[in-house]
mmCIF file of C-alpha atoms in Angstrom:
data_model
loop_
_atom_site.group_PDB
_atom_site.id
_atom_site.type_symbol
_atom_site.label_atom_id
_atom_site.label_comp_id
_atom_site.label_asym_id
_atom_site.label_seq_id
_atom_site.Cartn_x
_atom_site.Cartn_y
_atom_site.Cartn_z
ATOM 1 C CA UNK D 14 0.000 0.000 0.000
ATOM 2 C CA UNK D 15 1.563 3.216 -0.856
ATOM 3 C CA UNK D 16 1.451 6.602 1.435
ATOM 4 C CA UNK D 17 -1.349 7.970 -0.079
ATOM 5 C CA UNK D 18 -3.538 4.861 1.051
ATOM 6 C CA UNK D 19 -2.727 5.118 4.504
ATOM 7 C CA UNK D 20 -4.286 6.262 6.676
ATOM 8 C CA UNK D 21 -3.748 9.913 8.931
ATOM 9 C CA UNK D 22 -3.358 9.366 12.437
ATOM 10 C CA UNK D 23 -4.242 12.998 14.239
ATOM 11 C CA UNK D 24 -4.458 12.240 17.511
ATOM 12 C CA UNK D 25 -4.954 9.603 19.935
ATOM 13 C CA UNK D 26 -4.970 11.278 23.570
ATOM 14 C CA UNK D 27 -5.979 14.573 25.304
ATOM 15 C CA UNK D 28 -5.342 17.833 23.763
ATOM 16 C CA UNK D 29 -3.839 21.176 24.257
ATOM 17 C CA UNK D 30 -5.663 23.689 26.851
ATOM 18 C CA UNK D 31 -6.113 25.719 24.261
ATOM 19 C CA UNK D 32 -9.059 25.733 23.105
ATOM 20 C CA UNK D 33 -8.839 26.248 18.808
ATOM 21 C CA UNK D 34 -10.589 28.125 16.983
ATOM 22 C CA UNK D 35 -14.043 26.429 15.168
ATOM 23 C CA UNK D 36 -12.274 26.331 11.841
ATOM 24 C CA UNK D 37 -8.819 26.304 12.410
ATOM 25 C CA UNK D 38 -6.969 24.076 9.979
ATOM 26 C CA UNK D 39 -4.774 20.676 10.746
ATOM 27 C CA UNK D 40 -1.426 21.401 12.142
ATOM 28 C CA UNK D 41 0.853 19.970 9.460
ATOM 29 C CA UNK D 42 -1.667 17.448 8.076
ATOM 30 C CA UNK D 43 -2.794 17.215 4.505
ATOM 31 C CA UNK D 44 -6.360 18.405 4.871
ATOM 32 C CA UNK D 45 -6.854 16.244 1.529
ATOM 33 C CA UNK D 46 -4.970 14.247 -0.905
ATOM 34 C CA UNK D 47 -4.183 15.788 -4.594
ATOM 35 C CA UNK D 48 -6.984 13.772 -6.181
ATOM 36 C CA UNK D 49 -9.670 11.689 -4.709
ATOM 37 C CA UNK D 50 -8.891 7.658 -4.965
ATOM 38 C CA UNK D 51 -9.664 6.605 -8.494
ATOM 39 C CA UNK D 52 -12.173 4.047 -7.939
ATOM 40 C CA UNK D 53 -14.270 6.582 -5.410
ATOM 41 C CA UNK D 54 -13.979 9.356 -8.260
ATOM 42 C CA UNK D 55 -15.854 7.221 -10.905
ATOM 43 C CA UNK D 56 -18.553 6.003 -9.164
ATOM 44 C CA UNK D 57 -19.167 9.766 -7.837
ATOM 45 C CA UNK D 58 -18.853 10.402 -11.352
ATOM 46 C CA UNK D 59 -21.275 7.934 -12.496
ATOM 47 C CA UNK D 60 -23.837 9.107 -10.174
ATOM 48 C CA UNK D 61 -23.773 12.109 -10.637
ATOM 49 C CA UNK D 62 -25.277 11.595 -14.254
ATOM 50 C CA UNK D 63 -28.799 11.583 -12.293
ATOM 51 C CA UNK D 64 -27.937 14.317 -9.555
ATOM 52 C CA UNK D 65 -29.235 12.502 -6.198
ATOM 53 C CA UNK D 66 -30.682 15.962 -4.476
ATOM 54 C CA UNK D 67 -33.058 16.219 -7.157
ATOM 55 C CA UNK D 68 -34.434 12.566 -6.380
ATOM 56 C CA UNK D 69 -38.105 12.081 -4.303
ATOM 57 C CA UNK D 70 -37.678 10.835 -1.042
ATOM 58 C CA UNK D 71 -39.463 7.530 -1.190
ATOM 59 C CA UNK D 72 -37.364 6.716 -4.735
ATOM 60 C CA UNK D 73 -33.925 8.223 -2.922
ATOM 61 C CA UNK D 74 -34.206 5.432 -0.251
ATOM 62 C CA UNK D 75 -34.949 2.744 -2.566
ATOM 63 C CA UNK D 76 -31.715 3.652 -4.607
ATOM 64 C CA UNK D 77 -29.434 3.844 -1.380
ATOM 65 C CA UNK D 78 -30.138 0.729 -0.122
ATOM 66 C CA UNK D 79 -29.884 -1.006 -4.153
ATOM 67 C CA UNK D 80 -26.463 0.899 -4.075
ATOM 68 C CA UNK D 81 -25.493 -0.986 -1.092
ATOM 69 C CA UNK D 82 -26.591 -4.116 -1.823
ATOM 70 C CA UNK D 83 -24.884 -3.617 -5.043
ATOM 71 C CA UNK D 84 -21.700 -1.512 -4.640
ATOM 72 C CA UNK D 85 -21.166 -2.308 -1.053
ATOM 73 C CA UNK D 86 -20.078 -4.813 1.629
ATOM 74 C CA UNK D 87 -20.841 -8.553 1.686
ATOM 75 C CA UNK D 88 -23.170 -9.868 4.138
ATOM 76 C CA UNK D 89 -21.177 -11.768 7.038
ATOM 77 C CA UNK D 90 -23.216 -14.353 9.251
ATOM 78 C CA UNK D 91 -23.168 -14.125 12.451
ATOM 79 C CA UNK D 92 -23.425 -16.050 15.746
ATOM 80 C CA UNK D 93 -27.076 -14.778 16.567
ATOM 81 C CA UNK D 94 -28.978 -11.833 15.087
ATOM 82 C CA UNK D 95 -32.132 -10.443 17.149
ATOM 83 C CA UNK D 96 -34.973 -8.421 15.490
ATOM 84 C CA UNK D 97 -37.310 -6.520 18.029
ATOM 85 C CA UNK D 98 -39.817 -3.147 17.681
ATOM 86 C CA UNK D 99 -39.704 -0.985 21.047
ATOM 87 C CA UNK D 100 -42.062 1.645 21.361
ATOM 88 C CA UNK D 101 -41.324 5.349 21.228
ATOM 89 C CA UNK D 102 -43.172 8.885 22.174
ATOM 90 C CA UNK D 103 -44.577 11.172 19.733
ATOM 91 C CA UNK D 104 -44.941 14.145 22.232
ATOM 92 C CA UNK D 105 -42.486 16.770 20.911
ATOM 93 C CA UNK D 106 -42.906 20.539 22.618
ATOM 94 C CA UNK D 107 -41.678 23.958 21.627
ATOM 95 C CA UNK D 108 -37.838 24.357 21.392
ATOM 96 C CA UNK D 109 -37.945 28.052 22.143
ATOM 97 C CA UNK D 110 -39.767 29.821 19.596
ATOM 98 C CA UNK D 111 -39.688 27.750 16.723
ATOM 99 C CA UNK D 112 -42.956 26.024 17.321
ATOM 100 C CA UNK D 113 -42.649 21.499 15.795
ATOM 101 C CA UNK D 114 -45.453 20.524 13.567
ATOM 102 C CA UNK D 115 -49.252 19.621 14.993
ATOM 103 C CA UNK D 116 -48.756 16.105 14.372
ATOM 104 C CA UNK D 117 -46.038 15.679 16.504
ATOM 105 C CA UNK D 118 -47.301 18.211 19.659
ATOM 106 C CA UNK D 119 -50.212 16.644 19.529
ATOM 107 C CA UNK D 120 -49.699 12.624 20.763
ATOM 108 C CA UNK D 121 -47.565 11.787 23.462
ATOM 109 C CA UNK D 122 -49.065 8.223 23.520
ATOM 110 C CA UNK D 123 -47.166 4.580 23.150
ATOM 111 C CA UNK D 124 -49.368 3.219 19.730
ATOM 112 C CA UNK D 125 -49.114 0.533 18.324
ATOM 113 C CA UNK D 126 -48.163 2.547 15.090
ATOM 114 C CA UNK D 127 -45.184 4.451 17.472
ATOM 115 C CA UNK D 128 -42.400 1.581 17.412
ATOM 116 C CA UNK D 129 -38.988 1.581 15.949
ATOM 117 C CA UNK D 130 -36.692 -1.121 15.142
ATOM 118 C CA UNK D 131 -33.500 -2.478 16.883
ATOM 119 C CA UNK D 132 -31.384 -5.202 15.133
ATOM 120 C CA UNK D 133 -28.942 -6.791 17.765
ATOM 121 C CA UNK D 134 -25.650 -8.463 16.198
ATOM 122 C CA UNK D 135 -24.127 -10.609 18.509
ATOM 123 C CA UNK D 136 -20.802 -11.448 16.599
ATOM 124 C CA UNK D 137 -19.660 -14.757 18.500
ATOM 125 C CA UNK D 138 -20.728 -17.439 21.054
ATOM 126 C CA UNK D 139 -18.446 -16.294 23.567
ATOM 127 C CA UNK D 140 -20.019 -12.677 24.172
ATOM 128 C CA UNK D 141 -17.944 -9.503 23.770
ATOM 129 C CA UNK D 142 -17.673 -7.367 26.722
ATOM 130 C CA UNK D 143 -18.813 -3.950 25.024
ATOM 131 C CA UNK D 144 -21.312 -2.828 23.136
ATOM 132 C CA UNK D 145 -21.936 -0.002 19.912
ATOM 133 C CA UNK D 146 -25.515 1.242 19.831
ATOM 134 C CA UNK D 147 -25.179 2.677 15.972
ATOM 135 C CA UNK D 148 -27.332 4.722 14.255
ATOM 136 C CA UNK D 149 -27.339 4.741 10.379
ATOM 137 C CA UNK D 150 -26.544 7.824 7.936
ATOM 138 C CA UNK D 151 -28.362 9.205 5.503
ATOM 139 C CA UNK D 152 -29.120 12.827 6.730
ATOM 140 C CA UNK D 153 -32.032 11.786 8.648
ATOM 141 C CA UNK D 154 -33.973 11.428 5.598
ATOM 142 C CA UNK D 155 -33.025 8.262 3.995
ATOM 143 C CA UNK D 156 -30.885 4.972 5.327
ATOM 144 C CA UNK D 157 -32.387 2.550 7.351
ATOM 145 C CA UNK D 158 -31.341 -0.930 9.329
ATOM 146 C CA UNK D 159 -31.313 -2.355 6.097
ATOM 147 C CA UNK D 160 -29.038 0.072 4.530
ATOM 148 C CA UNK D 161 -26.018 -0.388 7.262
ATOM 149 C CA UNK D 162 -26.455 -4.002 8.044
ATOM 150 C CA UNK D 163 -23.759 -5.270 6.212
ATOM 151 C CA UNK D 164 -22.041 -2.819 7.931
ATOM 152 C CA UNK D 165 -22.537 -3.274 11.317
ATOM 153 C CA UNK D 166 -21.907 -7.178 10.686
ATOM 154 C CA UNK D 167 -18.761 -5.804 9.581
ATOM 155 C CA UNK D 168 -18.183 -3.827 12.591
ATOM 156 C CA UNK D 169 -19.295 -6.617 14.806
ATOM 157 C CA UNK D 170 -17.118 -8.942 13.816
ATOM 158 C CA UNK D 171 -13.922 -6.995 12.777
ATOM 159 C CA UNK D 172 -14.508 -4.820 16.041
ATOM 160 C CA UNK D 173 -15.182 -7.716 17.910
ATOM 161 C CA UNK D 174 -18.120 -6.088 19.724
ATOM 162 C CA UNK D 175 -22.065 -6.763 20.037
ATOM 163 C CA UNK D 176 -23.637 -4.008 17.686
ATOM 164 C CA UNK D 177 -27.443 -2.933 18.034
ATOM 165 C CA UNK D 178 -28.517 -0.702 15.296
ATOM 166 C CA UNK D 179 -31.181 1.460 15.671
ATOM 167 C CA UNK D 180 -34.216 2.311 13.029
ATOM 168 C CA UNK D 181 -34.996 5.922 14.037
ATOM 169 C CA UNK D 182 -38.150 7.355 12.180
ATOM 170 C CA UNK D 183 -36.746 10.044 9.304
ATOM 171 C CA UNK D 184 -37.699 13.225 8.027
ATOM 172 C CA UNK D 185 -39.760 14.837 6.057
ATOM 173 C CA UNK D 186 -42.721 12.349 8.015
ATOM 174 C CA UNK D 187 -40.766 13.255 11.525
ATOM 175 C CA UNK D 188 -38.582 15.940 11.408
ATOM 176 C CA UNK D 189 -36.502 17.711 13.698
ATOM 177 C CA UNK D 190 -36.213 16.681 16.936
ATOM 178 C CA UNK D 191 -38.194 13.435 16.493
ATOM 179 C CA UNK D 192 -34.787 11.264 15.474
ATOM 180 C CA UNK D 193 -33.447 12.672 18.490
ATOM 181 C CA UNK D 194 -36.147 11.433 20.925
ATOM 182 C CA UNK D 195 -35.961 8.095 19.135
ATOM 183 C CA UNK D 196 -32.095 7.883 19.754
ATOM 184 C CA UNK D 197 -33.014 8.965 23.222
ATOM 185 C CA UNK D 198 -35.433 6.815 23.297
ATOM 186 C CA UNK D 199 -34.166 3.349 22.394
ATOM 187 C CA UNK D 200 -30.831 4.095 24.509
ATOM 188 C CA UNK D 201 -32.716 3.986 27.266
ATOM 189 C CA UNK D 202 -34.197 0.940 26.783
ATOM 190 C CA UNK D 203 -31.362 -0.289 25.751
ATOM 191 C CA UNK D 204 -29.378 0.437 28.959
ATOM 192 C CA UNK D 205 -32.969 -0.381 31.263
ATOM 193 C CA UNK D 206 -33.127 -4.216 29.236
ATOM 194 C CA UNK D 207 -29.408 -4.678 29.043
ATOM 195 C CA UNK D 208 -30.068 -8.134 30.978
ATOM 196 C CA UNK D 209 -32.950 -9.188 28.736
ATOM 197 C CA UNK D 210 -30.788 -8.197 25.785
ATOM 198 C CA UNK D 211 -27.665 -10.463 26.702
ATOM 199 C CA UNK D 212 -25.062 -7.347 26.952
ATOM 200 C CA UNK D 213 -22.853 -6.089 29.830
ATOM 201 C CA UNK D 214 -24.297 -2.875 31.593
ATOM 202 C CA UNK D 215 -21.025 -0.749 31.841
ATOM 203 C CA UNK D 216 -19.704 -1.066 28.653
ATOM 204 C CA UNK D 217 -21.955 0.587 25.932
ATOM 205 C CA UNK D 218 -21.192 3.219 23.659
ATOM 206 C CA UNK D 219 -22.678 5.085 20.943
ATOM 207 C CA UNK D 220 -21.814 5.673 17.786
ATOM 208 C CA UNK D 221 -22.787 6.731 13.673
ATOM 209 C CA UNK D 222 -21.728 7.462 10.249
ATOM 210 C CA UNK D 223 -22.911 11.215 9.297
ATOM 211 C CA UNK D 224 -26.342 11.842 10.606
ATOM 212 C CA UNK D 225 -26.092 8.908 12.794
ATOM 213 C CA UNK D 226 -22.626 10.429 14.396
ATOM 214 C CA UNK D 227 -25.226 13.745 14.756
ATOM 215 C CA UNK D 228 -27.927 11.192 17.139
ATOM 216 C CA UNK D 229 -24.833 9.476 18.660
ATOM 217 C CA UNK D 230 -23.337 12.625 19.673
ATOM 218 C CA UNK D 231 -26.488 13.962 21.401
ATOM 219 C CA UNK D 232 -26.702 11.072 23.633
ATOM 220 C CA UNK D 233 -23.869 12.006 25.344
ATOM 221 C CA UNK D 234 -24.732 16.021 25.990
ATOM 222 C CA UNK D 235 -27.181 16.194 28.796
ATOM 223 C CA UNK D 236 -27.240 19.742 28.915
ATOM 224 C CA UNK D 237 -29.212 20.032 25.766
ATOM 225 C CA UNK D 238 -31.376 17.675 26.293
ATOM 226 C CA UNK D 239 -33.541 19.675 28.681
ATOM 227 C CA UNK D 240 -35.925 21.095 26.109
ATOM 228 C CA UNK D 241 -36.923 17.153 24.785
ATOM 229 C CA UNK D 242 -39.451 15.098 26.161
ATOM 230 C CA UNK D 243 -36.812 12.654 26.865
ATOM 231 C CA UNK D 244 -33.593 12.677 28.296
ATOM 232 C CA UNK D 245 -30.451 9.780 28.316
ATOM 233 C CA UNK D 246 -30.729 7.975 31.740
ATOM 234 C CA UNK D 247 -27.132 6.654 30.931
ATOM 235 C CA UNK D 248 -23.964 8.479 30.048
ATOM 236 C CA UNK D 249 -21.992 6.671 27.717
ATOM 237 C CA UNK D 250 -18.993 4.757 28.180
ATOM 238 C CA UNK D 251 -17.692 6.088 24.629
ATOM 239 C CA UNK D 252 -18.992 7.632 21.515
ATOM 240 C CA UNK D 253 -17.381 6.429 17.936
ATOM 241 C CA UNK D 254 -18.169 9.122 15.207
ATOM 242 C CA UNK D 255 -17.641 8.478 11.321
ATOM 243 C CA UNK D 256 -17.759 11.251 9.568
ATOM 244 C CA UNK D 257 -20.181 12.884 11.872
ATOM 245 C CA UNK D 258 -22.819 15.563 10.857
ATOM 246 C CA UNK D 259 -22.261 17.825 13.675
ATOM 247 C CA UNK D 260 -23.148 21.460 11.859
ATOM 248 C CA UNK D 261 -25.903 22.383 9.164
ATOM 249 C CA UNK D 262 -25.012 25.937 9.064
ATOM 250 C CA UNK D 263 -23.155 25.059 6.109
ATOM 251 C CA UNK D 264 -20.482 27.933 6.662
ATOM 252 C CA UNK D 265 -17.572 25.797 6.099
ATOM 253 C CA UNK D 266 -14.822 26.207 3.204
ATOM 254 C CA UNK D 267 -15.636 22.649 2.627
ATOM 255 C CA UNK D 268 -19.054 23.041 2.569
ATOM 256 C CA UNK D 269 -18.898 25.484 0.073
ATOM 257 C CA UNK D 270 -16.521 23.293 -2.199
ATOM 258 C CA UNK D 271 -17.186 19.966 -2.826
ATOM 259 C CA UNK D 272 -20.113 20.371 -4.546
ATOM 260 C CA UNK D 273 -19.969 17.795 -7.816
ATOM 261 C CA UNK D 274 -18.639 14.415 -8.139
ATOM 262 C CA UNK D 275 -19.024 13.296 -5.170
ATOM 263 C CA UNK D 276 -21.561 10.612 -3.078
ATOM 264 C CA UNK D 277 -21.991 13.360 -0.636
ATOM 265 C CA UNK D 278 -22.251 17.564 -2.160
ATOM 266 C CA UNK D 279 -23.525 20.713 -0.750
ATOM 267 C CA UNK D 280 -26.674 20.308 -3.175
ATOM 268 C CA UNK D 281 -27.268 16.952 -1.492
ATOM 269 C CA UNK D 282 -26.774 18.556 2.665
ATOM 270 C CA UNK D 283 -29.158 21.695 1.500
ATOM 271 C CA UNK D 284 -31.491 18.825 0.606
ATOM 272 C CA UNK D 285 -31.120 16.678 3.497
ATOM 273 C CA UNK D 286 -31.475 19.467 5.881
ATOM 274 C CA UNK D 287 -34.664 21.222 4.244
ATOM 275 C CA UNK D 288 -36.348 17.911 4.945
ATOM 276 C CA UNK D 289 -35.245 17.484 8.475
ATOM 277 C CA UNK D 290 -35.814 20.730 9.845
ATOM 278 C CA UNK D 291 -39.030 22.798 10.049
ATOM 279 C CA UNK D 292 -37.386 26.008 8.955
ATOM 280 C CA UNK D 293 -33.634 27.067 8.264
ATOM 281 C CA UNK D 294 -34.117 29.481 11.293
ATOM 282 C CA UNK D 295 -32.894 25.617 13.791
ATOM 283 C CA UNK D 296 -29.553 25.187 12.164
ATOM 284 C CA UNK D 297 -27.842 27.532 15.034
ATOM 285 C CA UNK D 298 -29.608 25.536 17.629
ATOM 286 C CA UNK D 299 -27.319 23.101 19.803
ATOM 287 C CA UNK D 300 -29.437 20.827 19.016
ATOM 288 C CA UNK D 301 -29.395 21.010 15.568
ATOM 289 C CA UNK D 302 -25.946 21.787 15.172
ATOM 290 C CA UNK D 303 -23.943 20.402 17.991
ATOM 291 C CA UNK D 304 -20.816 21.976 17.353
ATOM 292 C CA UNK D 305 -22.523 25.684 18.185
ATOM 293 C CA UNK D 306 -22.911 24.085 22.117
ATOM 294 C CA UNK D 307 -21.044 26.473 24.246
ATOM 295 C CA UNK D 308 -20.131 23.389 26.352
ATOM 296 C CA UNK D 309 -19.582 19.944 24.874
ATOM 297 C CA UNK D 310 -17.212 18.723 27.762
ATOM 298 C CA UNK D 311 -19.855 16.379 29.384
ATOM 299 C CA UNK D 312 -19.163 13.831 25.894
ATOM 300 C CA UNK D 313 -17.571 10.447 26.294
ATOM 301 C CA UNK D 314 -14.053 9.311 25.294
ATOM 302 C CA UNK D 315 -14.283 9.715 21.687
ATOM 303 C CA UNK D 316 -13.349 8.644 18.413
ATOM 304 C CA UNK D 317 -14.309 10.671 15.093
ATOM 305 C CA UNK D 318 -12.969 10.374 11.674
ATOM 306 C CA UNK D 319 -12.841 13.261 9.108
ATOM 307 C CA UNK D 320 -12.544 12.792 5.320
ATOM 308 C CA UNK D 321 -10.494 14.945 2.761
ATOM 309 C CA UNK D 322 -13.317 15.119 0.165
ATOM 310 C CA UNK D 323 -16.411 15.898 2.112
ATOM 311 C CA UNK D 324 -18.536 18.411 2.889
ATOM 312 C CA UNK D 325 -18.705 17.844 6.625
ATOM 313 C CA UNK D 326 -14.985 17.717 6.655
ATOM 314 C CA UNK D 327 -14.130 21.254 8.297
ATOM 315 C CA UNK D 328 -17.249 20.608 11.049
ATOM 316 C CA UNK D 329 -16.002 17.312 11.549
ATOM 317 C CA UNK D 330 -11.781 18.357 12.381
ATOM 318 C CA UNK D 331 -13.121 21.440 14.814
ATOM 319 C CA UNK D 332 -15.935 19.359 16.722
ATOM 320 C CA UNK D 333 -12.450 17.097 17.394
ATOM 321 C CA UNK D 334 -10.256 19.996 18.148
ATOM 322 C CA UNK D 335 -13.353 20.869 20.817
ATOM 323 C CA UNK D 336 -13.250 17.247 21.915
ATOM 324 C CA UNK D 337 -9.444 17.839 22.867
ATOM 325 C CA UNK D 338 -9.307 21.342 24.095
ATOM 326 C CA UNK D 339 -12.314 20.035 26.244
ATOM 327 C CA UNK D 340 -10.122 17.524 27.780
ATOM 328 C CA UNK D 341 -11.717 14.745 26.678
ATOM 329 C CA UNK D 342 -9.655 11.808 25.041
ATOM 330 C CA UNK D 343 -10.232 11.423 21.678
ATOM 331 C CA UNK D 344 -8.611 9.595 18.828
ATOM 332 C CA UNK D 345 -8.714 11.773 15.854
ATOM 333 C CA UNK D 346 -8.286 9.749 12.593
ATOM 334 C CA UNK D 347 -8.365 11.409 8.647
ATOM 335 C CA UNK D 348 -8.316 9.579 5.229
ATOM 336 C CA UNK D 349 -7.140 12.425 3.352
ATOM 337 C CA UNK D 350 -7.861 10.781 -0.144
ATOM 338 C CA UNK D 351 -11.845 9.183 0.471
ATOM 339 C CA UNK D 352 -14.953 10.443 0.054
ATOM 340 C CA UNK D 353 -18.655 10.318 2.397
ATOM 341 C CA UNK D 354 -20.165 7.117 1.889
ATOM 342 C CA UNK D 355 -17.261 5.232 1.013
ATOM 343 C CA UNK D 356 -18.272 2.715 3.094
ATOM 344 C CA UNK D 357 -21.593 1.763 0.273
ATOM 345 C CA UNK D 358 -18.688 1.277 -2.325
ATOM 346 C CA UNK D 359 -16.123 -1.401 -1.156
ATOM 347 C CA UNK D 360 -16.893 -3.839 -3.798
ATOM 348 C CA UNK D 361 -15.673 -1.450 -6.425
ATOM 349 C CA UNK D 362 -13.069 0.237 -4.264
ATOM 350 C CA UNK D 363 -10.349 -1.165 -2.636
ATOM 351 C CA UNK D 364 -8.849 1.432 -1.341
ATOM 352 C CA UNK D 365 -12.436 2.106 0.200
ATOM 353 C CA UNK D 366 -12.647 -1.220 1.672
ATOM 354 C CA UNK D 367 -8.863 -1.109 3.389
ATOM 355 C CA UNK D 368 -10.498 2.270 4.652
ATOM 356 C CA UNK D 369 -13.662 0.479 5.942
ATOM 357 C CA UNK D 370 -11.579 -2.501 7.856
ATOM 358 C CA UNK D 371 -9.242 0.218 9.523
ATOM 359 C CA UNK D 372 -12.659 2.067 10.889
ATOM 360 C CA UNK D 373 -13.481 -1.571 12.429
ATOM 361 C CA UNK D 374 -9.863 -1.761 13.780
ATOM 362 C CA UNK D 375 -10.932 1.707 15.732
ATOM 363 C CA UNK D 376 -13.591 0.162 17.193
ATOM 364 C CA UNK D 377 -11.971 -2.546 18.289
ATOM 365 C CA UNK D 378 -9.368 -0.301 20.067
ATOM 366 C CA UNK D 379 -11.781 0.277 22.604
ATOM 367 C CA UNK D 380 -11.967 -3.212 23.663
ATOM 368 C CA UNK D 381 -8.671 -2.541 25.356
#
């Protein structure tokens, strides 16, 4: 493997006291690689032929889970998989004046129409000691369980850890903060049926790629959580973030760039987040955009990983900086030469799939 395929180390342990600026750039680190890997490049390339943003919603989810199935990892058995529906609250108040939908003020009831999905992965016979509760991409409009289970079978066995991924309800049907009460939601019953569920108690983290980094993120910051109907009964023990969506005020220098020829464009976030949110006035809540939280030092040990062509990237490298200057211990990895999404594509990709086995090796770093 030559240097360009390896991967960018940033930093493994507790930061300086100073705390960085939002948007200051990587201390001598390539922020990206001259060109994007080959193999990513053309299939960017080849869809953008039909540009995804302009796609309906319904169709859009039907295409990312064919390009999955298609493009993406190979299923891996494992030693037991559990399917189970838990139910979930629709009661959603005001988040200061920006008043939610009817629908959603209006029924705080358990129905039998108000369940979401968990799909536990239990990777071996002899149980691993931890636990990832993940929760999918997609920009909380499209991606499901089915999308990211080859994924998280990945994850489960390379990581050597019990995954249980959560099927949050998704915009434009529940927008903003509905995703975030069903994260909420199904960590707490997660952590309240740990016994029932066959997984140890004190070692569960949280974790996502893009939106789902957003959800897994929350969990962790109590503090703005007060305005929900719910709030995490559990802090937890760590929080693994892939290419996390952590700001949708889309005021980055990446943002504004990479906007063609990639899975993931500035088009394609404008889009996600017009669905999600009620009105463009949320993106500078906390809530919204966790990176605009005046205190984020209450998170977990942390891992996050930042990508040289993407538009999250510059959110992604200061919500780590924060992580650090906040004291809190965080492994900081960067793949200066891949793309968001990379993960769909491994079958066409190698460098992709090297990419995808050394996020699993992360994970399983926190066995130790």
């Amino acid at each position: 493997m030559d240097n360009l395929n390896k991967p960018t180390s940033l930093s493994q342990d507790k930061s300086t006291t100073d705390k960085p600026s939002l948007n200051q750039p990587l201390q001598g680190e390539p922020l990206q690689a001259p060109k994007l890997e080959a193999k990513q490049l053309m299939v960017a390339k080849w869809l953008s032929l039909a540009p995804l943003y302009k796609l309906p919603v319904t169709l859009f989810r039907y295409v990312f889970l064919a390009m999955d199935r298609v493009l993406g990892l190979t299923k891996i058995e494992m030693d037991k998989v559990i399917n189970l529906t838990v139910p979930v609250s629709t009661g959603t108040p005001l988040l200061g004046t920006i008043p939610l939908n009817e629908h959603s003020a209006s029924d705080s009831s358990h129905t039998i129409a108000n369940r979401i999905k968990l799909r536990i992965y239990h990777p071996s016979a002899t149980k691993p000691q931890k636990t990832l509760v993940y929760f999918h991409g997609g920009g909380g409009v499209i991606g499901s369980i089915n999308t990211h289970d080859h994924f998280c079978r990945y994850l489960a066995k390379h990581g050597n850890m019990n995954i249980i991924s959560v099927g949050y309800r998704l915009a434009p049907e529940h927008k903003f903060p509905i995703p975030i009460c069903d994260a909420i939601e199904a960590w707490n019953y997660i952590n309240t049926n740990h016994q029932q569920l066959n997984i140890n108690p004190q070692h569960i983290g949280v974790g996502g790629d893009s939106a789902g980094g957003y959800l897994a993120c929350i969990i962790g910051l109590h503090s703005l959580q007060t305005s929900l109907p719910v709030q995490a009964k559990v802090t937890p023990e760590f929080q693994f973030l892939i290419y996390p969506m952590v700001d949708l005020q889309g005021l980055t220098e990446s943002y504004r760039r990479f906007n063609k020829q990639l899975i993931l464009t500035r088009d394609l976030m404008d889009y996600f987040r017009l669905k999600y949110l009620h009105s463009l006035d949320e993106v500078t809540l906390p809530l919204v955009s966790p990176l605009q939280a005046k205190d984020i030092s209450e998170s977990p040990k942390s891992y996050i990983l930042t990508l040289g062509y993407d538009p999250l990237r510059d959110d992604g490298i200061a919500y780590a900086q924060r992580l650090k200057a906040a004291g809190i211990n965080t492994q900081h990895q960067h793949f200066d030469d891949c793309m968001h999404g990379f993960i769909s594509i491994t079958k066409l990709s190698a460098r992709a799939k090297n990419a995808t086995h050394d996020i699993a090796l992360a994970l399983n770093s926190f066995n130790d």
